[in-house]
Amino acid sequence: MKVAYFTMEIGLSENLPTYSGGLGILAGDHVKSSADLGVPLVAVTLLYKRGYFVQNLTPDGDQLELYPLFDPRAFMEPLPLKIRLNLYGRTVAVGVWKHNYKGMKSSVPVYFLDTDLSDNTEEDRLITQYLYGGDDHTRITQEAVLGIAGPQVLKRLGEKVSTYHMNEGHAAFLTLHLLNELGDIDAVRNLCVFTTHTPVPAGHDTFSYDLAREALGDFLPANIKELAGTDKLNMTLLALNLSRHANGVSELHGQVSREMFPGYDIGHVTNGVHHLTWTGPEFKNLFDQFMPHWREYPEVLATAHRIPDELLVQAKLKAKRRLINYVNSFTNAGLSEEFLTVVFARRAAAYKRATLFFSDMERLLNLSKVRVQFIFAGKAHPKDGAGKELIKEIIHEGMRYEGRLKLVYLENYAMWLGALLTAGSDIWLNNPRRPREASGTSGMKVCFNGGINMSVQDGWWREICRHRGNGWAIGDDEDTPDEETSQDFYDVLEDAVNTYYVNQAKWINIMKNSIAECCPYFNTHRMVKEYAEKFYL
Ligand SMILES: *Cc1c(COP(=O)(O)O)cnc(C)c1O
């Protein structure tokens, strides 16, 4: 019997453009750790042949979105199988591709659903073409393909499923499919578990009932409003009502979710990262040498203090050199491997507050004098005008203080660049508006590469941070206004710069604590085991 993991996006490698950010990469890491641990899992997702988008930036800081066509044949095989769905009163054919992810103990098949088939109209061929493109109409259609065709694919392939795991509400139509099949709410609830990732009400997918009826017709049960909300069809409510377990992705996010959806029993499983994917070659070597069982048991990294200081410093320098070489060759920025390197890389969304950074230019320029350099990266969603303005603002600040502030904005933040940045950074900066970062995972990657987090106490970081012990905390364990956070941020950054240049022993100690305290827990081996023990069995 298997766990079927349903996800709207999946980031398995930079070779597959089927992810946009954290949610997808988490799904990929979930699959990888399951395969390493031998957890019997299959995954179902969509094949976006034009992916999310490739980001180019003009010299003036405008984001250009390119959608090159992806050829999947080197990474997956088409299966001789088609599901026919009734959508908008017409038939849409859904094809399936299989990618087999081989882990240390077992393989996990990942099924990619695809409507780009000659049976379909030109319009329907585009249903699965773009990730998070289009409007509500496209979105509900994609979610129908995932949630309604998905379980039928598994059945036709003979996969015996004992648990359906919905990664976010996008897949919640599968509960209605099961309800049609089994005719009994309790039977459906017994089969389903649900992970929510969204800490704000507006982030949860909702559709008008008019649109839902138009798209899905009598697939919707008569009591749909009891299951999914009276005003709109809320995918999160639907999933909550038809799951035997529900969880948020960090302790704080679990709390926030319970407040958002009172009356539901929502726990938490804090996210992790797949350590074998996100540890760069330099630290892989180091860990192999001093903690050889870390690949199978990342918890042994708790003994990171046995790594000799010189080797740790050398490994970090080597990883940083890879990053600096890349940046210099693309941007002419003349960054130095000797400078303290602060990286801010994440989705360009307003709540991530990238521009807090510039609120006191004098203090920032003073820091720049003492050899600090800053690297930014991140895509804005094509429809997020405010996000695009943020990118532009950062690039313009860089130009305005050219020569006085070492700052670059790199294009096309994606898995490959994410790995390079998390491996090469000394400090990984994160100042979201609390509690908007449900968990965050990029800072965990940093720990596996001897980097140090400097972050607001949100998501995963508030569960482990010890200020000036294993990294830096910006602010206390509470929600604070922007001005307060920005003052704290400069204080903390000045302290870190001082530590880096004046007290190397202390810096190395923080590096080691970051590895020893964060890595044993914030990995997907621990996370998948937790899901298996709490939710799958
Ligand atoms: C790890 C990673 C993310 C997730 O990062 P957070 O900002 O911590 O949510 C997003 N995008 C890429 C490319 C990543 O590698």
Coordinates of C-alpha atoms and ligand atoms in Angstrom, one line a residue:
M1 CA 0.0 0.0 0.0
K2 CA 1.3 3.4 -0.9
V3 CA 1.2 7.1 -0.1
A4 CA 0.1 9.2 -3.1
Y5 CA 1.6 12.7 -2.8
F6 CA -0.3 15.3 -4.8
T7 CA 1.4 18.6 -5.6
M8 CA 0.8 21.4 -8.1
E9 CA 4.5 21.9 -8.5
I10 CA 7.6 19.9 -8.0
G11 CA 11.3 20.9 -8.0
L12 CA 13.3 17.8 -8.5
S13 CA 16.2 19.4 -10.4
E14 CA 17.0 22.5 -12.3
N15 CA 16.5 20.4 -15.5
L16 CA 12.7 20.3 -15.0
P17 CA 10.9 23.6 -15.1
T18 CA 7.9 22.3 -13.1
Y19 CA 8.4 24.4 -10.0
S20 CA 8.3 28.1 -9.0
G21 CA 9.8 28.2 -5.5
G22 CA 9.6 26.9 -2.0
L23 CA 6.5 24.8 -2.3
G24 CA 7.7 22.9 -5.3
I25 CA 11.2 22.4 -4.0
L26 CA 9.8 21.1 -0.7
A27 CA 7.8 18.6 -2.8
G28 CA 10.9 17.5 -4.6
D29 CA 12.8 17.1 -1.4
H30 CA 9.9 15.1 0.1
V31 CA 10.1 12.7 -2.8
K32 CA 13.9 12.4 -2.6
S33 CA 13.9 11.6 1.2
S34 CA 11.1 9.1 0.8
A35 CA 13.1 7.3 -1.9
D36 CA 16.2 7.4 0.3
L37 CA 14.3 6.1 3.3
G38 CA 12.3 3.5 1.4
V39 CA 8.9 5.0 2.2
P40 CA 6.5 3.7 -0.4
L41 CA 5.4 6.8 -2.1
V42 CA 4.2 7.9 -5.6
A43 CA 3.9 11.5 -6.6
V44 CA 1.4 13.2 -9.0
T45 CA 1.8 16.6 -10.5
L46 CA 1.4 18.5 -13.8
L47 CA 3.9 18.8 -16.7
Y48 CA 4.4 22.5 -17.4
K49 CA 6.2 22.5 -20.7
R50 CA 6.7 26.3 -20.5
G51 CA 7.4 26.1 -16.9
Y52 CA 7.2 29.0 -14.6
F53 CA 9.4 31.5 -16.5
V54 CA 13.0 32.3 -17.2
Q55 CA 13.8 35.8 -15.8
N56 CA 15.8 38.3 -17.6
L57 CA 16.4 41.8 -16.2
T58 CA 16.9 44.9 -18.3
P59 CA 19.6 47.4 -17.2
D60 CA 16.8 49.6 -15.9
G61 CA 15.6 46.7 -13.7
D62 CA 12.5 45.6 -15.6
Q63 CA 11.7 41.9 -15.4
L64 CA 11.3 40.2 -18.8
E65 CA 9.6 36.8 -18.7
L66 CA 10.7 34.2 -21.2
Y67 CA 8.9 30.9 -21.7
P68 CA 11.1 28.5 -23.7
L69 CA 9.5 25.2 -24.5
F70 CA 10.8 22.3 -22.4
D71 CA 11.4 18.9 -24.1
P72 CA 10.7 16.3 -21.3
R73 CA 11.9 13.2 -23.2
A74 CA 15.3 13.0 -21.6
F75 CA 13.8 12.9 -18.1
M76 CA 10.6 10.9 -18.3
E77 CA 8.7 8.5 -20.5
P78 CA 5.2 8.9 -21.9
L79 CA 2.9 6.1 -20.7
P80 CA 0.4 4.5 -23.0
L81 CA -2.5 5.8 -21.0
K82 CA -5.1 8.5 -21.3
I83 CA -7.8 9.8 -18.9
R84 CA -10.8 11.6 -20.2
L85 CA -12.2 14.4 -18.1
N86 CA -15.5 16.2 -18.5
L87 CA -14.7 19.9 -18.1
Y88 CA -16.9 22.8 -19.2
G89 CA -19.2 20.3 -20.8
R90 CA -16.5 19.0 -23.2
T91 CA -14.0 16.1 -23.0
V92 CA -10.4 16.9 -22.2
A93 CA -7.8 14.1 -22.7
V94 CA -5.0 13.9 -20.1
G95 CA -1.8 12.0 -20.8
V96 CA 0.8 10.8 -18.3
W97 CA 4.6 10.9 -18.2
K98 CA 6.6 8.9 -15.7
H99 CA 9.8 10.0 -14.1
N100 CA 11.5 7.5 -11.8
Y101 CA 13.4 9.1 -9.0
K102 CA 16.0 6.7 -7.7
G103 CA 17.0 7.2 -4.0
M104 CA 19.3 5.2 -1.7
K105 CA 16.8 2.6 -0.7
S106 CA 14.0 2.7 -3.3
S107 CA 12.5 4.5 -6.3
V108 CA 9.6 6.9 -6.3
P109 CA 7.6 7.2 -9.5
V110 CA 6.6 10.8 -10.3
Y111 CA 3.6 11.0 -12.6
F112 CA 3.3 14.2 -14.7
L113 CA -0.1 14.9 -16.2
D114 CA -0.2 16.6 -19.6
T115 CA -3.0 17.9 -21.7
D116 CA -0.7 18.8 -24.6
L117 CA -2.1 16.0 -26.8
S118 CA -3.3 16.0 -30.4
D119 CA -6.8 14.7 -29.1
N120 CA -7.3 18.1 -27.5
T121 CA -8.3 21.5 -28.9
E122 CA -5.5 24.1 -29.2
E123 CA -7.0 25.8 -26.1
D124 CA -7.1 22.6 -24.0
R125 CA -3.5 21.7 -25.0
L126 CA -2.5 24.8 -23.1
I127 CA -4.1 23.8 -19.8
T128 CA -1.0 22.3 -18.3
Q129 CA 1.5 24.6 -20.2
Y130 CA 2.2 27.3 -17.7
L131 CA 2.7 27.1 -13.9
Y132 CA 0.6 29.7 -12.1
G133 CA -0.2 31.5 -15.4
G134 CA -3.6 32.4 -16.5
D135 CA -6.7 33.3 -14.5
D136 CA -9.2 31.6 -12.2
H137 CA -10.5 29.8 -15.1
T138 CA -7.1 28.2 -16.0
R139 CA -6.4 27.6 -12.3
I140 CA -9.6 25.6 -11.6
T141 CA -9.0 23.6 -14.8
Q142 CA -5.5 22.7 -13.8
E143 CA -6.6 21.8 -10.3
A144 CA -9.3 19.6 -11.8
V145 CA -6.7 17.8 -13.9
L146 CA -4.5 17.2 -10.9
G147 CA -7.3 16.3 -8.4
I148 CA -9.7 14.4 -10.7
A149 CA -7.5 12.8 -13.4
G150 CA -4.7 12.2 -10.9
P151 CA -6.4 9.5 -8.8
Q152 CA -7.7 7.8 -11.9
V153 CA -4.2 7.6 -13.3
L154 CA -3.0 5.8 -10.2
K155 CA -6.0 3.4 -10.3
R156 CA -5.3 2.6 -13.9
L157 CA -1.6 2.0 -13.2
G158 CA -2.6 -0.4 -10.4
E159 CA -1.1 1.7 -7.6
K160 CA -2.8 0.7 -4.4
V161 CA -3.1 3.9 -2.3
S162 CA -3.7 3.8 1.4
T163 CA -3.1 7.6 2.0
Y164 CA -3.6 10.6 -0.3
H165 CA -1.3 13.4 0.8
M166 CA -2.4 16.8 -0.5
N167 CA 0.5 19.2 -0.6
E168 CA -1.5 22.5 -0.3
G169 CA -5.2 22.9 -1.2
H170 CA -4.5 22.8 -5.0
A171 CA -5.1 19.1 -5.0
A172 CA -8.3 19.1 -3.0
F173 CA -10.7 18.1 -5.8
L174 CA -9.3 14.6 -5.3
T175 CA -11.5 14.4 -2.1
L176 CA -14.6 15.0 -4.3
H177 CA -13.4 12.4 -6.8
L178 CA -13.1 9.9 -3.9
L179 CA -16.4 11.0 -2.5
N180 CA -18.1 10.2 -5.8
E181 CA -16.4 6.8 -5.9
L182 CA -16.9 5.8 -2.3
G183 CA -20.1 7.7 -1.5
D184 CA -19.2 8.2 2.1
I185 CA -17.4 11.2 3.8
D186 CA -15.9 9.1 6.5
A187 CA -14.3 6.7 4.0
V188 CA -12.8 9.7 2.2
R189 CA -11.5 11.2 5.4
N190 CA -9.9 8.0 6.3
L191 CA -7.8 8.1 3.1
C192 CA -6.7 11.8 3.1
V193 CA -4.1 13.9 4.8
F194 CA -3.5 17.6 4.1
T195 CA -0.6 20.0 4.5
T196 CA -1.4 23.8 4.3
H197 CA 1.4 26.2 3.5
T198 CA -0.4 29.5 3.5
P199 CA -0.4 31.9 6.5
V200 CA -2.8 34.5 5.2
P201 CA -6.5 34.2 4.3
A202 CA -6.0 35.7 0.8
G203 CA -3.4 33.1 -0.1
H204 CA -5.9 30.2 0.0
D205 CA -7.4 29.2 -3.4
T206 CA -11.0 30.1 -3.7
F207 CA -13.4 29.9 -6.7
S208 CA -16.8 31.3 -7.3
Y209 CA -19.5 28.6 -7.3
D210 CA -20.6 29.9 -10.7
L211 CA -17.2 29.2 -12.1
A212 CA -17.0 25.8 -10.3
R213 CA -20.3 24.7 -11.7
E214 CA -19.4 25.9 -15.2
A215 CA -16.2 23.9 -15.1
L216 CA -17.1 20.9 -13.2
G217 CA -20.9 20.5 -13.6
D218 CA -22.5 17.7 -11.7
F219 CA -19.1 16.5 -10.5
L220 CA -19.8 18.8 -7.6
P221 CA -21.8 17.1 -4.9
A222 CA -25.2 18.6 -3.8
N223 CA -23.7 19.5 -0.4
I224 CA -20.6 21.2 -1.7
K225 CA -21.3 24.3 0.4
E226 CA -21.2 22.3 3.6
L227 CA -17.8 20.9 2.5
A228 CA -16.1 23.9 1.0
G229 CA -17.7 27.1 2.3
T230 CA -20.9 29.0 1.8
D231 CA -19.8 32.0 -0.3
K232 CA -17.0 30.6 -2.3
L233 CA -15.5 27.2 -3.0
N234 CA -12.5 27.3 -0.6
M235 CA -10.0 24.6 -1.5
T236 CA -8.4 24.7 2.0
L237 CA -11.8 24.2 3.7
L238 CA -12.5 21.4 1.3
A239 CA -9.3 19.7 2.2
L240 CA -9.7 20.3 5.9
N241 CA -13.2 18.9 5.9
L242 CA -12.2 15.7 4.1
S243 CA -8.9 14.8 5.7
R244 CA -8.1 12.7 8.8
H245 CA -5.0 14.9 9.6
A246 CA -4.0 18.4 8.7
N247 CA -0.8 20.3 9.4
G248 CA 1.0 23.5 9.0
V249 CA 4.7 23.6 8.1
S250 CA 6.2 25.1 11.3
E251 CA 5.2 25.5 14.9
L252 CA 4.1 29.2 14.4
H253 CA 2.4 28.4 11.2
G254 CA 0.4 25.6 12.8
Q255 CA -0.7 28.2 15.4
V256 CA -1.6 30.8 12.8
S257 CA -3.5 28.1 10.8
R258 CA -5.6 27.1 13.8
E259 CA -6.5 30.8 14.3
M260 CA -7.4 31.2 10.6
F261 CA -9.5 28.0 10.6
P262 CA -11.0 27.7 14.1
G263 CA -12.6 24.4 15.0
Y264 CA -10.1 22.3 12.9
D265 CA -7.5 20.2 14.5
I266 CA -4.3 21.4 12.7
G267 CA -0.9 20.3 13.9
H268 CA 2.5 21.0 12.4
V269 CA 5.4 19.2 10.8
T270 CA 8.2 21.7 10.3
N271 CA 9.7 21.6 6.8
G272 CA 13.2 20.4 6.0
V273 CA 15.6 20.2 3.0
H274 CA 17.1 17.2 1.3
H275 CA 20.6 17.4 2.6
L276 CA 22.2 15.4 -0.3
T277 CA 20.7 17.9 -2.8
W278 CA 21.5 21.0 -0.9
T279 CA 25.0 20.4 0.5
G280 CA 27.6 21.6 -2.0
P281 CA 30.6 19.6 -3.0
E282 CA 32.9 21.3 -0.5
F283 CA 30.9 20.5 2.6
K284 CA 30.0 17.0 1.3
N285 CA 33.7 16.3 1.3
L286 CA 34.2 17.7 4.7
F287 CA 31.2 15.8 6.2
D288 CA 32.3 12.5 4.4
Q289 CA 35.6 12.9 6.1
F290 CA 34.5 13.7 9.6
M291 CA 31.0 12.4 10.0
P292 CA 30.8 9.6 7.3
H293 CA 27.3 8.5 8.2
W294 CA 25.8 11.9 7.6
R295 CA 24.4 10.9 4.2
E296 CA 22.1 8.2 5.7
Y297 CA 21.7 9.8 9.1
P298 CA 22.0 13.6 8.9
E299 CA 21.5 13.8 12.6
V300 CA 25.2 12.9 13.1
L301 CA 26.0 16.4 12.0
A302 CA 25.3 17.3 15.6
T303 CA 29.0 16.5 16.1
A304 CA 30.2 19.1 13.6
H305 CA 32.5 20.5 16.2
R306 CA 34.9 17.8 15.4
I307 CA 35.7 19.5 12.1
P308 CA 39.1 21.3 12.4
D309 CA 38.8 25.0 12.1
E310 CA 41.2 25.4 9.1
L311 CA 39.4 22.8 7.0
L312 CA 36.0 24.4 7.8
V313 CA 37.3 27.8 6.8
Q314 CA 38.9 26.4 3.6
A315 CA 35.7 24.6 2.5
K316 CA 33.7 27.8 3.0
L317 CA 36.2 29.8 1.1
K318 CA 36.1 27.4 -1.8
A319 CA 32.3 27.4 -2.0
K320 CA 32.3 31.2 -1.8
R321 CA 34.9 31.3 -4.6
R322 CA 32.5 29.4 -6.9
L323 CA 29.8 32.0 -6.2
I324 CA 32.1 35.0 -6.6
N325 CA 33.5 33.7 -9.9
Y326 CA 30.0 33.3 -11.2
V327 CA 28.9 36.8 -10.1
N328 CA 32.0 38.5 -11.4
S329 CA 31.9 36.8 -14.8
F330 CA 28.3 37.8 -15.3
T331 CA 28.1 41.2 -13.8
N332 CA 31.6 42.8 -13.8
A333 CA 30.9 43.6 -10.1
G334 CA 34.4 42.9 -8.9
L335 CA 33.3 41.1 -5.8
S336 CA 36.0 39.7 -3.5
E337 CA 36.2 36.3 -1.9
E338 CA 37.7 38.1 1.1
F339 CA 34.7 40.3 1.8
L340 CA 31.8 39.3 4.0
T341 CA 29.1 38.2 1.6
V342 CA 25.5 38.8 2.5
V343 CA 22.9 37.2 0.3
F344 CA 19.2 38.1 0.0
A345 CA 17.6 35.6 -2.4
R346 CA 13.9 34.8 -2.5
R347 CA 10.7 35.6 -4.3
A348 CA 10.3 39.3 -4.8
A349 CA 7.1 39.7 -2.9
A350 CA 6.2 42.7 -0.7
Y351 CA 6.0 40.8 2.6
K352 CA 9.7 39.7 2.2
R353 CA 10.6 43.4 2.7
A354 CA 13.7 43.4 0.7
T355 CA 13.8 47.2 0.7
L356 CA 14.0 47.5 4.5
F357 CA 17.6 47.0 3.8
F358 CA 17.8 50.5 2.3
S359 CA 16.0 52.4 5.1
D360 CA 19.2 53.9 6.6
M361 CA 21.6 54.5 3.7
E362 CA 24.2 56.1 5.8
R363 CA 24.6 53.0 8.0
L364 CA 24.6 50.8 5.0
L365 CA 27.3 52.8 3.2
N366 CA 29.4 52.7 6.3
L367 CA 29.2 49.0 6.4
S368 CA 30.2 48.9 2.7
K369 CA 33.4 50.7 3.6
V370 CA 34.4 47.8 5.9
R371 CA 34.3 45.3 3.1
V372 CA 30.8 43.9 3.0
Q373 CA 29.1 42.9 -0.3
F374 CA 25.5 42.1 -1.0
I375 CA 24.0 39.8 -3.6
F376 CA 20.3 39.8 -4.4
A377 CA 18.2 37.5 -6.5
G378 CA 14.6 36.6 -7.0
K379 CA 11.7 36.5 -9.4
A380 CA 8.5 38.4 -9.1
H381 CA 5.3 36.6 -10.2
P382 CA 4.4 37.9 -13.7
K383 CA 1.2 39.5 -12.3
D384 CA 2.8 41.0 -9.2
G385 CA 3.4 44.6 -10.1
A386 CA 4.5 45.5 -6.6
G387 CA 7.1 42.6 -6.6
K388 CA 8.5 43.9 -9.9
E389 CA 8.8 47.4 -8.5
L390 CA 10.8 45.9 -5.6
I391 CA 13.3 44.4 -8.0
K392 CA 13.6 47.7 -9.8
E393 CA 14.1 49.6 -6.6
I394 CA 16.9 47.4 -5.5
I395 CA 18.6 47.7 -8.8
H396 CA 18.2 51.4 -8.8
E397 CA 19.7 51.8 -5.3
G398 CA 22.6 49.7 -6.5
M399 CA 23.1 52.2 -9.5
R400 CA 22.6 55.3 -7.3
Y401 CA 25.4 54.3 -5.0
E402 CA 27.6 52.7 -7.6
G403 CA 31.2 52.6 -6.4
R404 CA 30.2 53.1 -2.8
L405 CA 27.9 50.1 -2.3
K406 CA 28.9 46.6 -3.5
L407 CA 25.5 45.3 -4.6
V408 CA 24.4 43.0 -7.4
Y409 CA 21.1 41.6 -8.5
L410 CA 21.4 38.3 -10.2
E411 CA 18.9 37.1 -12.8
N412 CA 16.8 33.9 -12.8
Y413 CA 16.8 32.6 -9.2
A414 CA 16.2 28.9 -9.7
M415 CA 17.4 25.7 -8.2
W416 CA 20.9 25.8 -9.6
L417 CA 21.5 29.4 -8.6
G418 CA 19.8 28.7 -5.2
A419 CA 22.4 26.0 -4.6
L420 CA 25.3 28.2 -5.6
L421 CA 24.0 31.1 -3.4
T422 CA 23.2 29.1 -0.3
A423 CA 26.6 27.4 -0.6
G424 CA 28.6 30.5 -1.2
S425 CA 27.0 33.0 1.3
D426 CA 28.5 33.9 4.6
I427 CA 25.3 35.5 5.8
W428 CA 21.8 34.6 4.6
L429 CA 19.5 37.5 5.3
N430 CA 15.8 37.1 5.8
N431 CA 13.5 39.8 7.1
P432 CA 9.9 38.8 6.2
R433 CA 6.9 40.4 7.9
R434 CA 6.1 37.9 10.6
P435 CA 4.3 35.5 10.5
R436 CA 4.1 35.5 6.7
E437 CA 7.0 33.0 6.1
A438 CA 5.1 29.8 6.8
S439 CA 8.4 28.0 7.2
G440 CA 11.1 29.0 4.7
T441 CA 13.7 26.5 3.6
S442 CA 16.5 28.4 1.9
G443 CA 18.1 29.3 5.3
M444 CA 18.3 25.5 6.1
K445 CA 20.3 24.9 2.9
V446 CA 22.8 27.6 4.2
C447 CA 23.4 25.6 7.4
F448 CA 24.4 22.6 5.4
N449 CA 27.1 24.7 3.8
G450 CA 28.6 26.4 6.9
G451 CA 26.7 29.7 6.3
I452 CA 25.0 31.7 9.0
N453 CA 21.4 32.8 9.1
M454 CA 20.4 36.3 10.0
S455 CA 16.7 36.3 10.2
V456 CA 13.5 37.6 11.7
Q457 CA 12.1 35.0 14.1
D458 CA 9.6 33.5 11.7
G459 CA 8.9 30.0 10.4
W460 CA 11.6 27.4 11.0
W461 CA 14.2 29.9 12.3
R462 CA 12.3 30.9 15.4
E463 CA 12.3 27.2 16.5
I464 CA 16.1 26.9 16.7
C465 CA 17.7 30.4 16.6
R466 CA 20.0 31.4 19.5
H467 CA 21.0 35.0 18.9
R468 CA 24.8 35.2 18.5
G469 CA 24.9 31.5 19.3
N470 CA 24.0 29.7 16.0
G471 CA 23.3 32.8 13.9
W472 CA 21.6 36.1 14.4
A473 CA 18.0 36.9 15.2
I474 CA 16.5 40.1 13.9
G475 CA 14.0 41.2 16.6
D476 CA 12.3 39.2 19.3
D477 CA 9.8 36.4 19.0
E478 CA 7.0 38.8 18.1
D479 CA 5.5 40.7 15.2
T480 CA 7.1 44.1 14.9
P481 CA 6.6 47.1 12.6
D482 CA 9.0 47.8 9.7
E483 CA 10.9 50.7 11.4
E484 CA 11.7 48.7 14.4
T485 CA 12.8 45.7 12.4
S486 CA 15.0 47.8 10.2
Q487 CA 16.8 49.4 13.2
D488 CA 17.3 45.9 14.7
F489 CA 18.6 44.7 11.3
Y490 CA 21.4 47.3 11.2
D491 CA 22.4 46.7 14.8
V492 CA 22.6 43.0 14.1
L493 CA 24.4 43.3 10.8
E494 CA 27.0 45.6 12.3
D495 CA 27.6 43.1 15.1
A496 CA 28.0 40.3 12.5
V497 CA 30.5 42.4 10.4
N498 CA 32.5 43.1 13.5
T499 CA 32.5 39.5 14.5
Y500 CA 33.6 38.4 11.1
Y501 CA 36.6 40.7 10.9
V502 CA 37.6 41.1 14.5
N503 CA 36.8 37.8 16.2
Q504 CA 37.3 34.9 13.8
A505 CA 37.2 32.3 16.6
K506 CA 33.7 33.4 17.5
W507 CA 32.7 33.4 13.8
I508 CA 33.9 29.8 13.4
N509 CA 32.1 28.8 16.5
I510 CA 28.8 30.2 15.2
M511 CA 29.4 28.4 11.9
K512 CA 29.9 25.1 13.7
N513 CA 26.8 25.7 15.9
S514 CA 24.8 26.5 12.8
I515 CA 25.7 23.1 11.4
A516 CA 25.5 21.2 14.6
E517 CA 22.2 22.6 15.9
C518 CA 20.2 23.1 12.7
C519 CA 21.2 20.3 10.3
P520 CA 20.2 17.3 12.4
Y521 CA 16.6 18.5 12.5
F522 CA 15.8 20.7 9.5
N523 CA 16.2 18.1 6.8
T524 CA 13.5 16.1 4.9
H525 CA 14.7 12.7 6.3
R526 CA 13.4 13.9 9.7
M527 CA 10.4 15.5 8.1
V528 CA 9.4 12.4 6.0
K529 CA 9.8 10.2 9.1
E530 CA 7.6 12.5 11.0
Y531 CA 4.9 12.4 8.3
A532 CA 5.2 8.6 8.1
E533 CA 4.9 8.1 11.9
K534 CA 2.2 10.7 12.5
F535 CA 0.2 10.7 9.3
Y536 CA 0.9 7.9 7.0
L537 CA 0.7 4.9 9.3
Ligands
LIG1 C1 15.1 26.8 -1.5 C2 14.5 27.6 -2.6 C3 13.3 28.4 -2.4 C4 12.6 28.4 -1.0 O1 13.1 29.4 -0.3 P1 12.5 30.3 0.8 O2 12.6 31.7 0.4 O3 13.2 30.0 2.1 O4 11.0 29.9 0.9 C5 12.9 29.1 -3.4 N1 13.5 29.1 -4.6 C6 14.6 28.5 -4.8 C7 15.2 28.6 -6.2 C8 15.2 27.7 -3.8 O5 16.3 27.0 -4.1

